[in-house]
mmCIF file of C-alpha atoms in Angstrom:
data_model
loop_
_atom_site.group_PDB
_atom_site.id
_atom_site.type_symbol
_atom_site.label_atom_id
_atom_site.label_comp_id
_atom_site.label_asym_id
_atom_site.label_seq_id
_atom_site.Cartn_x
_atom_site.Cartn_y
_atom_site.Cartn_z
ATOM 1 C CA UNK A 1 106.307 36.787 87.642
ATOM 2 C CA UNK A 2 106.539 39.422 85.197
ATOM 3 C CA UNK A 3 108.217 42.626 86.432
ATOM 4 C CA UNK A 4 104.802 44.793 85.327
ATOM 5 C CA UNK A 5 105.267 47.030 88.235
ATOM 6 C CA UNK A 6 108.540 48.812 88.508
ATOM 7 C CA UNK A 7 109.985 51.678 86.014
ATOM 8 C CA UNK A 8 111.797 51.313 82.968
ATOM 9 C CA UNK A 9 112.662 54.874 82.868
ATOM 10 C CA UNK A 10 114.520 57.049 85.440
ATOM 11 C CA UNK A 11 112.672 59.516 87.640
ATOM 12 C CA UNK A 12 113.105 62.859 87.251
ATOM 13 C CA UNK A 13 116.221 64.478 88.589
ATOM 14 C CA UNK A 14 115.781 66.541 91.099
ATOM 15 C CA UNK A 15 118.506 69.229 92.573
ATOM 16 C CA UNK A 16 118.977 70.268 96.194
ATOM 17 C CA UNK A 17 116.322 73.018 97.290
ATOM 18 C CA UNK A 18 118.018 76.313 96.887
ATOM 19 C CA UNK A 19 117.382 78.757 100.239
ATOM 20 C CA UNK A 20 115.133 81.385 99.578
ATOM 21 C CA UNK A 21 115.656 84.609 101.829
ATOM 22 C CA UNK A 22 112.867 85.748 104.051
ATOM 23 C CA UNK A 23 111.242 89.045 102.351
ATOM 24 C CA UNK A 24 112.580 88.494 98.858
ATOM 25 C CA UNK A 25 108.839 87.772 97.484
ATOM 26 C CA UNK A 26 105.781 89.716 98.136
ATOM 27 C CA UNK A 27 102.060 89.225 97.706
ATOM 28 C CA UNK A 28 100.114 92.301 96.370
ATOM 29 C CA UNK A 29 97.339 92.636 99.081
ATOM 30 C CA UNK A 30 94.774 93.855 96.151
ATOM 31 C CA UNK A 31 95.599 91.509 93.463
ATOM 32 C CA UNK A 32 97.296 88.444 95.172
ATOM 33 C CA UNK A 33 100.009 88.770 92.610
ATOM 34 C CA UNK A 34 103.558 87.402 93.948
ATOM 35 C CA UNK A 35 105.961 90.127 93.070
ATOM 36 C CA UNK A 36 110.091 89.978 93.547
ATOM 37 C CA UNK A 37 111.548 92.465 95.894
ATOM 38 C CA UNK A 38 113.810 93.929 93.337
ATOM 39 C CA UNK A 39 111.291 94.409 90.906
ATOM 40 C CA UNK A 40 108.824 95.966 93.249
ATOM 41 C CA UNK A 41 111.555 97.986 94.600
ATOM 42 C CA UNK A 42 112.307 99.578 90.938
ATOM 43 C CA UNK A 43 108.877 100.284 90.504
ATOM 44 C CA UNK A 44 108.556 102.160 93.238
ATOM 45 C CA UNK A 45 106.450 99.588 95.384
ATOM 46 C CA UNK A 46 103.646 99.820 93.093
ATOM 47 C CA UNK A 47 102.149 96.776 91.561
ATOM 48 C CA UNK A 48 103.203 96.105 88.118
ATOM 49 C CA UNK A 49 99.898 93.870 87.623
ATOM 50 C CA UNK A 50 97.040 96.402 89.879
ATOM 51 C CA UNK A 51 98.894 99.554 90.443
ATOM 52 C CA UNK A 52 98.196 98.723 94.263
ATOM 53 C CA UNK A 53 100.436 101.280 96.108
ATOM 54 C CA UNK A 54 102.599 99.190 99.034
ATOM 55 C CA UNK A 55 102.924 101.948 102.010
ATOM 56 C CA UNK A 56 106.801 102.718 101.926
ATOM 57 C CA UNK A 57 109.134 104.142 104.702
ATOM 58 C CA UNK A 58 109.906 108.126 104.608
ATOM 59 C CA UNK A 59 113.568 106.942 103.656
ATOM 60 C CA UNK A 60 111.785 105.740 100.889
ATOM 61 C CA UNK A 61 109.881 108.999 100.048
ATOM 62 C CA UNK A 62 113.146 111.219 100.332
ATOM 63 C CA UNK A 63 114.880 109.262 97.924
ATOM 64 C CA UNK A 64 112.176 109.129 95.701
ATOM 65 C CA UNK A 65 112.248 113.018 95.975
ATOM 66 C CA UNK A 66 115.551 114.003 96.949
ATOM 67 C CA UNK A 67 117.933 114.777 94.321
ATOM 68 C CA UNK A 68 120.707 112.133 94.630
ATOM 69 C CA UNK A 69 119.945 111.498 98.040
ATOM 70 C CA UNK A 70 121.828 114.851 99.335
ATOM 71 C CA UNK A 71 119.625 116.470 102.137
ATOM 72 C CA UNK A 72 120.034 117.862 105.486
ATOM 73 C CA UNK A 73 118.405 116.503 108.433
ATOM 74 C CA UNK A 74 117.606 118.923 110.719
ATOM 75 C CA UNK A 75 115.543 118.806 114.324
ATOM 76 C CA UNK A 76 116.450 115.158 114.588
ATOM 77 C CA UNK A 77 117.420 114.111 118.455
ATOM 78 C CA UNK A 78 113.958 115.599 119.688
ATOM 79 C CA UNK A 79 112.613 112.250 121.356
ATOM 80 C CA UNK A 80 109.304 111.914 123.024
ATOM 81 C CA UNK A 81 108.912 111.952 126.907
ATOM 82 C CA UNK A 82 106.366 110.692 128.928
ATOM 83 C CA UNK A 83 104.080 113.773 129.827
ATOM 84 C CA UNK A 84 101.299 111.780 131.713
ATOM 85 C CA UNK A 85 103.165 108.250 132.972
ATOM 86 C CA UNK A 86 101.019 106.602 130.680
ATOM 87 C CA UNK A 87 101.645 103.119 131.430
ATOM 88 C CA UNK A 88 98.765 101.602 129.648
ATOM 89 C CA UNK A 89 98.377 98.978 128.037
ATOM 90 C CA UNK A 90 101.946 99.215 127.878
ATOM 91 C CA UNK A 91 104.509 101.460 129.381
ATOM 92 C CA UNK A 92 104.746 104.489 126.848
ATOM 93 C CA UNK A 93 108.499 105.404 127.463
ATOM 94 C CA UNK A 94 109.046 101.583 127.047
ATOM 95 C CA UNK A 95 107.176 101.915 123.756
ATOM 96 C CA UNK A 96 109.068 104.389 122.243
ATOM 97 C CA UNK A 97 112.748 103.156 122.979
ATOM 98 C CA UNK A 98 111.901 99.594 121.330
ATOM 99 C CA UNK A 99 110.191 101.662 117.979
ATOM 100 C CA UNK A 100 113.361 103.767 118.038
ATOM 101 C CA UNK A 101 115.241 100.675 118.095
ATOM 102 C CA UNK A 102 112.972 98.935 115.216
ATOM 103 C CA UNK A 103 112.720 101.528 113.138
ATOM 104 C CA UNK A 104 115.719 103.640 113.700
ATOM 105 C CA UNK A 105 114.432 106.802 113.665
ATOM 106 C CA UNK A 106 113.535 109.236 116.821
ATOM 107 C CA UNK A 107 110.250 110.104 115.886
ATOM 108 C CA UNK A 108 107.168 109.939 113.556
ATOM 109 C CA UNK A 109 108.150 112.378 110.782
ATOM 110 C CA UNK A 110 111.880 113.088 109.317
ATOM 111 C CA UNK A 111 112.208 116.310 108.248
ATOM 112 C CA UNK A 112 115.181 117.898 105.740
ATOM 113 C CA UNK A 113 116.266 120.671 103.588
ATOM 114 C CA UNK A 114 117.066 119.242 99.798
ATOM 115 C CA UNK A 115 116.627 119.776 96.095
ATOM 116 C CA UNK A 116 114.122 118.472 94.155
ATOM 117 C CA UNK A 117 114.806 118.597 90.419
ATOM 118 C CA UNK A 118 117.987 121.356 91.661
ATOM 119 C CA UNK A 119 114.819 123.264 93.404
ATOM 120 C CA UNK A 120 115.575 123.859 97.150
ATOM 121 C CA UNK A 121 112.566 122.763 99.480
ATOM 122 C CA UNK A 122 111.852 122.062 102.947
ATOM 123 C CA UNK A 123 110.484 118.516 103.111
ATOM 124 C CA UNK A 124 108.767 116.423 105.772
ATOM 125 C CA UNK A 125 107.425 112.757 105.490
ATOM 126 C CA UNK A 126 105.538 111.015 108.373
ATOM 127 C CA UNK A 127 106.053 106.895 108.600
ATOM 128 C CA UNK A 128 103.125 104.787 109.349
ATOM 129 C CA UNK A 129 106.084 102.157 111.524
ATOM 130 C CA UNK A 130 106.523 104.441 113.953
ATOM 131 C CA UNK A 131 103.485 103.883 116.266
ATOM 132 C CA UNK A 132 101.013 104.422 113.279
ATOM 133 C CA UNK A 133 102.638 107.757 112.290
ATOM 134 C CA UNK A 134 100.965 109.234 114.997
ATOM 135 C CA UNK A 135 101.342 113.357 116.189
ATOM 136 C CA UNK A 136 102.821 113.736 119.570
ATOM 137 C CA UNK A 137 104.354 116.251 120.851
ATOM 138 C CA UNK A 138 107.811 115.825 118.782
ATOM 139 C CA UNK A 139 106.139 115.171 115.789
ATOM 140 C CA UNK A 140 104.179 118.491 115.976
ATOM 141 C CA UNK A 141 107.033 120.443 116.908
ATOM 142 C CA UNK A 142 109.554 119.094 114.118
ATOM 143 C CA UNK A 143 106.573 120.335 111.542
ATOM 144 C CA UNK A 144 106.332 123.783 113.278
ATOM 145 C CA UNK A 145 109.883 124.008 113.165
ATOM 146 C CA UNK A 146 109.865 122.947 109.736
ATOM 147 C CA UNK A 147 106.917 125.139 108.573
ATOM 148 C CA UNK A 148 109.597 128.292 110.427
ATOM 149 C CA UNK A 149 112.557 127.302 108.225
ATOM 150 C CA UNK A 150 110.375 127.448 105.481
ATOM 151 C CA UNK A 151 109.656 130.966 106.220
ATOM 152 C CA UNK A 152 112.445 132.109 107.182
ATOM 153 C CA UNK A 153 114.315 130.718 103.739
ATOM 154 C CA UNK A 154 111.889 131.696 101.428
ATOM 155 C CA UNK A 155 111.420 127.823 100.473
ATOM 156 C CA UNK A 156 108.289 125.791 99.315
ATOM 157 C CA UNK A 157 107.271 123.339 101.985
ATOM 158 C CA UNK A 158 106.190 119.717 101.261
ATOM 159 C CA UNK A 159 104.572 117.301 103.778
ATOM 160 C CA UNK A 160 104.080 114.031 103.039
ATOM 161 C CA UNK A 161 101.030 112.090 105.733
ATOM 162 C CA UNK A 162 100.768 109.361 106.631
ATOM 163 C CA UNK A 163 99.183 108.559 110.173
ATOM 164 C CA UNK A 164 96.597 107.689 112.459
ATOM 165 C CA UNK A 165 95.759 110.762 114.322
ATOM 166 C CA UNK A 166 96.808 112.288 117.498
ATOM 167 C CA UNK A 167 99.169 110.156 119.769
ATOM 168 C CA UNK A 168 96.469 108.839 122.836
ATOM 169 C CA UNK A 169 99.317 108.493 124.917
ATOM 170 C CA UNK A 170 99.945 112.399 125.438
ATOM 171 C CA UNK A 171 96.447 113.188 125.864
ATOM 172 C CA UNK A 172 95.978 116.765 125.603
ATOM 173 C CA UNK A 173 99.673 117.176 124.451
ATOM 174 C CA UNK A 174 98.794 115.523 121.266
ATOM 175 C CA UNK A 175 95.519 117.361 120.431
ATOM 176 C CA UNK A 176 97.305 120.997 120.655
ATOM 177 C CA UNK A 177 99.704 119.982 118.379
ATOM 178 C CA UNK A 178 96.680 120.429 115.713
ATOM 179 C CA UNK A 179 96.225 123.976 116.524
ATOM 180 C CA UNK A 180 99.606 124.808 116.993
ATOM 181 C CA UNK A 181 100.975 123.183 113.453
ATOM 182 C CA UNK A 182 97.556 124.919 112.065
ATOM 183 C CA UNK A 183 98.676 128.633 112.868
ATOM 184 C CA UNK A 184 102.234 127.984 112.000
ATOM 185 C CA UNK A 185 100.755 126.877 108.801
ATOM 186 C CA UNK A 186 98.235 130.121 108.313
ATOM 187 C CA UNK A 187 100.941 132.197 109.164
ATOM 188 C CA UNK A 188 103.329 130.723 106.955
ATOM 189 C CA UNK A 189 100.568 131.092 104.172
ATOM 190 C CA UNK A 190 100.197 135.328 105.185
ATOM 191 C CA UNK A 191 103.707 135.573 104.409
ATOM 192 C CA UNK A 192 103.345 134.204 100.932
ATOM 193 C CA UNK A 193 104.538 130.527 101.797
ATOM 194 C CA UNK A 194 103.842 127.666 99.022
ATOM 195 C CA UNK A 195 102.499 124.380 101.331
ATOM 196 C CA UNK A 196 102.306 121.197 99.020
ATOM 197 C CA UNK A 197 100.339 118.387 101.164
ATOM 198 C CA UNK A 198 100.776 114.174 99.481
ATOM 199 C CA UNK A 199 98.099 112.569 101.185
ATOM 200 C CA UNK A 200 99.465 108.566 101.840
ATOM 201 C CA UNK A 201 97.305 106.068 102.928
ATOM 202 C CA UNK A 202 96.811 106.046 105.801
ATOM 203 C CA UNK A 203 95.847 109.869 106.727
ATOM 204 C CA UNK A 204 93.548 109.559 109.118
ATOM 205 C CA UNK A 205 91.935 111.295 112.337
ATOM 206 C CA UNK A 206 93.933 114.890 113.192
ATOM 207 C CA UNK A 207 96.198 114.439 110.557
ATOM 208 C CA UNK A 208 93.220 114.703 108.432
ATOM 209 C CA UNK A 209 92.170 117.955 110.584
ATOM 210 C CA UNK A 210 94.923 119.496 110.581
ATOM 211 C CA UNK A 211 98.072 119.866 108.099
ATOM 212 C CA UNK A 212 96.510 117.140 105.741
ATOM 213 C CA UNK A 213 93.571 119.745 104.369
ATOM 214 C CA UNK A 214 95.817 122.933 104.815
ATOM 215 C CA UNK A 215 97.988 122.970 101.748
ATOM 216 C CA UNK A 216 97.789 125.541 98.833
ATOM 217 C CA UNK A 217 97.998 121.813 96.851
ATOM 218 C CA UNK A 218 96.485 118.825 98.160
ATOM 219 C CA UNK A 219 97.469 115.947 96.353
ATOM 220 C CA UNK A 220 96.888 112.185 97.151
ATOM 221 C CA UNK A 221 98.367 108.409 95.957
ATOM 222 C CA UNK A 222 95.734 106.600 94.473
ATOM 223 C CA UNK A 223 92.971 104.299 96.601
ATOM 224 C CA UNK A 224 94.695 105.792 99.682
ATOM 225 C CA UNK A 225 92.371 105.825 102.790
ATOM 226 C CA UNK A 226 91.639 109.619 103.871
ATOM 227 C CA UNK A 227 89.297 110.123 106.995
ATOM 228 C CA UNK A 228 88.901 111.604 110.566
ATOM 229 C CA UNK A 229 87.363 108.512 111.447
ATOM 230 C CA UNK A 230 87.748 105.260 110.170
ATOM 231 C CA UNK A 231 84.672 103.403 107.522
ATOM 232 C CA UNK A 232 84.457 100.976 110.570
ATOM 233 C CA UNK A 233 83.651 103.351 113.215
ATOM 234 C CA UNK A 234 81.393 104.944 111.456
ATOM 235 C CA UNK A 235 79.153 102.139 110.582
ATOM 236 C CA UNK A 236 78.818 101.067 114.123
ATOM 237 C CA UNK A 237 77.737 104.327 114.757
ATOM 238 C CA UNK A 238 75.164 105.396 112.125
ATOM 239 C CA UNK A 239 74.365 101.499 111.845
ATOM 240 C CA UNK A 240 74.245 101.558 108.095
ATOM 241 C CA UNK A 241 76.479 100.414 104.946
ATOM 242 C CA UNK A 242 78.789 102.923 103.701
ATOM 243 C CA UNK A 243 79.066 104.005 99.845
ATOM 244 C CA UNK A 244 81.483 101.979 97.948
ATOM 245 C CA UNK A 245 84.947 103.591 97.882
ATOM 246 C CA UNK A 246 84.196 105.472 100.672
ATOM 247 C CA UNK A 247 87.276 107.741 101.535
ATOM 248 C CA UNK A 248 89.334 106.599 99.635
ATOM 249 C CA UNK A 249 91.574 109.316 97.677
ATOM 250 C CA UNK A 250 89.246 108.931 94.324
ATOM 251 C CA UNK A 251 86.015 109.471 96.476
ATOM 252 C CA UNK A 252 87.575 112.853 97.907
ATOM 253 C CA UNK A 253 89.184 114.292 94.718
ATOM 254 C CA UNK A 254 85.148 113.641 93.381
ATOM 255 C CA UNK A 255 83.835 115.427 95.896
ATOM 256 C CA UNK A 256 86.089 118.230 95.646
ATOM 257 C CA UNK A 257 87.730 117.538 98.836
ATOM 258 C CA UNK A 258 91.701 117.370 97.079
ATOM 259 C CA UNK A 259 93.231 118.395 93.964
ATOM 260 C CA UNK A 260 94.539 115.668 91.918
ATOM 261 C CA UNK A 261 95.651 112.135 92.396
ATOM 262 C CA UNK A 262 99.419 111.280 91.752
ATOM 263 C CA UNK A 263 100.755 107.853 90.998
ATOM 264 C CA UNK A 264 104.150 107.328 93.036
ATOM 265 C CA UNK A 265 106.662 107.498 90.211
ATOM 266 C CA UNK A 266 105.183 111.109 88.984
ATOM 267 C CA UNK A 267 105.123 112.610 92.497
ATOM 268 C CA UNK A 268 108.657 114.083 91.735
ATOM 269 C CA UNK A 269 108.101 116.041 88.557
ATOM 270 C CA UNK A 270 104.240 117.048 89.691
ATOM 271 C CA UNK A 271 105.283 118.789 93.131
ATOM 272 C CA UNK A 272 108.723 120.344 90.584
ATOM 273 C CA UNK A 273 105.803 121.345 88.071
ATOM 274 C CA UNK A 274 103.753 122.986 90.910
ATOM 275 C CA UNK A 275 106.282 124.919 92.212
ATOM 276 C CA UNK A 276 107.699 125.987 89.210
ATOM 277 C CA UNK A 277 104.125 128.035 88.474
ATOM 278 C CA UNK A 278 103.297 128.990 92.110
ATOM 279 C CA UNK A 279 106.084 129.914 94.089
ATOM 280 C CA UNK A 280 106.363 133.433 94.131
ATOM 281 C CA UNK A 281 109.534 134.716 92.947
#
């Protein structure tokens, strides 16, 4: 019987599967396209296809800023207590020991004293990872501190959002935060203070209310989501469709409700630019 069915050629060669690490590849949540982590690292976690803007750590943001890294960290062992025993739906002293553990950091904002482009500045950056960047108690008190040192050094002060709003688990702890960072703020801008303001997506809720739409400069990372409350919330409530685009950064800077719109990898020399012509000498 004639041997009509096997091959007369080899197969193809194949070589052992190599082992890929976990988080080496990422998929671009507006365009789908798979990006290396090296690559999206050196381009600041921005797309290189879409220009989608990946939400980055405050490490991140200071050494984005930060010349060479060098800063000093200042108000950093304040931790979070638990005011009201708010156990609900988890323990909240529970909650923040295993973030602090995750995330390595005490609190919702980190908050230093650097140079960007050799100009001194006071500089604090919220992260989203710790409990949705939310404004507690410590977190309102590092910025008031922060907003002082400003003052009292003569030095431009830079906040960068990015949150959900007032912590639920402090209750009314949380919510005077928003008047308390709001007169440090006015007071700092009676003395002649320069407050630069990055909106980040997510700024949301009394973020949004409070130091977000203070600054002498608002500016914003494009197609970031800016709100008190969120698109979805709203919808159930007024029971109609929203306009497309609605709070995101571009929608706001049309309406006139922030200055400009920054991509990531000009933030530096824009805020260096900004102080350069306002800070009062």
């Amino acid at each position: 019987m004639p041997d009509w069915f096997r091959r007369n050629t080899k197969n193809i060669q194949t070589y052992s599967k190599r082992d890929t690490k976990e988080g080496m590849w990422h998929s671009c949540p507006s365009c789908r396209a798979v990006i290396y982590q090296t690559v999206l690292k050196d381009n600041f976690f921005v797309c290189h296809e879409c220009s989608f803007h990946f939400r980055i750590t405050s490490d991140a943001y200071i050494n984005l800023l930060i010349d060479n890294n060098d800063y000093q960290e200042f108000s950093k062992n304040i931790v979070s207590s638990n005011p009201l025993n708010f156990t609900i739906p988890k323990d909240y002293s529970s909650q923040i020991q295993e973030t602090i553990n995750k995330t390595n950091k005490n609190s919702a904002i980190t908050t230093v004293k650097g140079k960007i482009n050799n100009i001194e500045v006071i500089l604090g950056v919220m992260d989203f990872s710790f409990i949705g960047g939310s404004m507690g108690s410590v977190v309102g008190e590092k910025i008031s501190r922060a907003i002082i040192k400003a003052e009292e050094e003569n030095l431009p002060l830079i906040i960068i959002t990015s949150s959900g709003g007032a912590r639920m688990q402090e209750g009314a702890y949380s919510l005077m935060q928003l008047a308390k960072t709001s007169s440090k703020l006015a007071r700092f801008s009676e003395k002649g203070g320069l407050y630069i303001v990055l909106l980040t997506d997510p700024t949301t809720g009394g973020i949004s209310a409070s130091i977000g739409m203070l600054g002498d400069i608002i500016l914003a990372e494009p197609n970031a989501l800016i709100c008190f409350a969120g698109p979805r919330v709203i919808k159930q409530t007024i029971g109609q469709d929203l306009p497309k685009g609605f709070q995101t950064s571009e929608f706001l800077l049309k309406k006139g409700f922030i200055d400009n719109i920054v991509e990531r990898k000009k933030i530096k020399e824009t805020i260096t630019s900004l102080i350069k012509v306002l800070k009062k000498r």
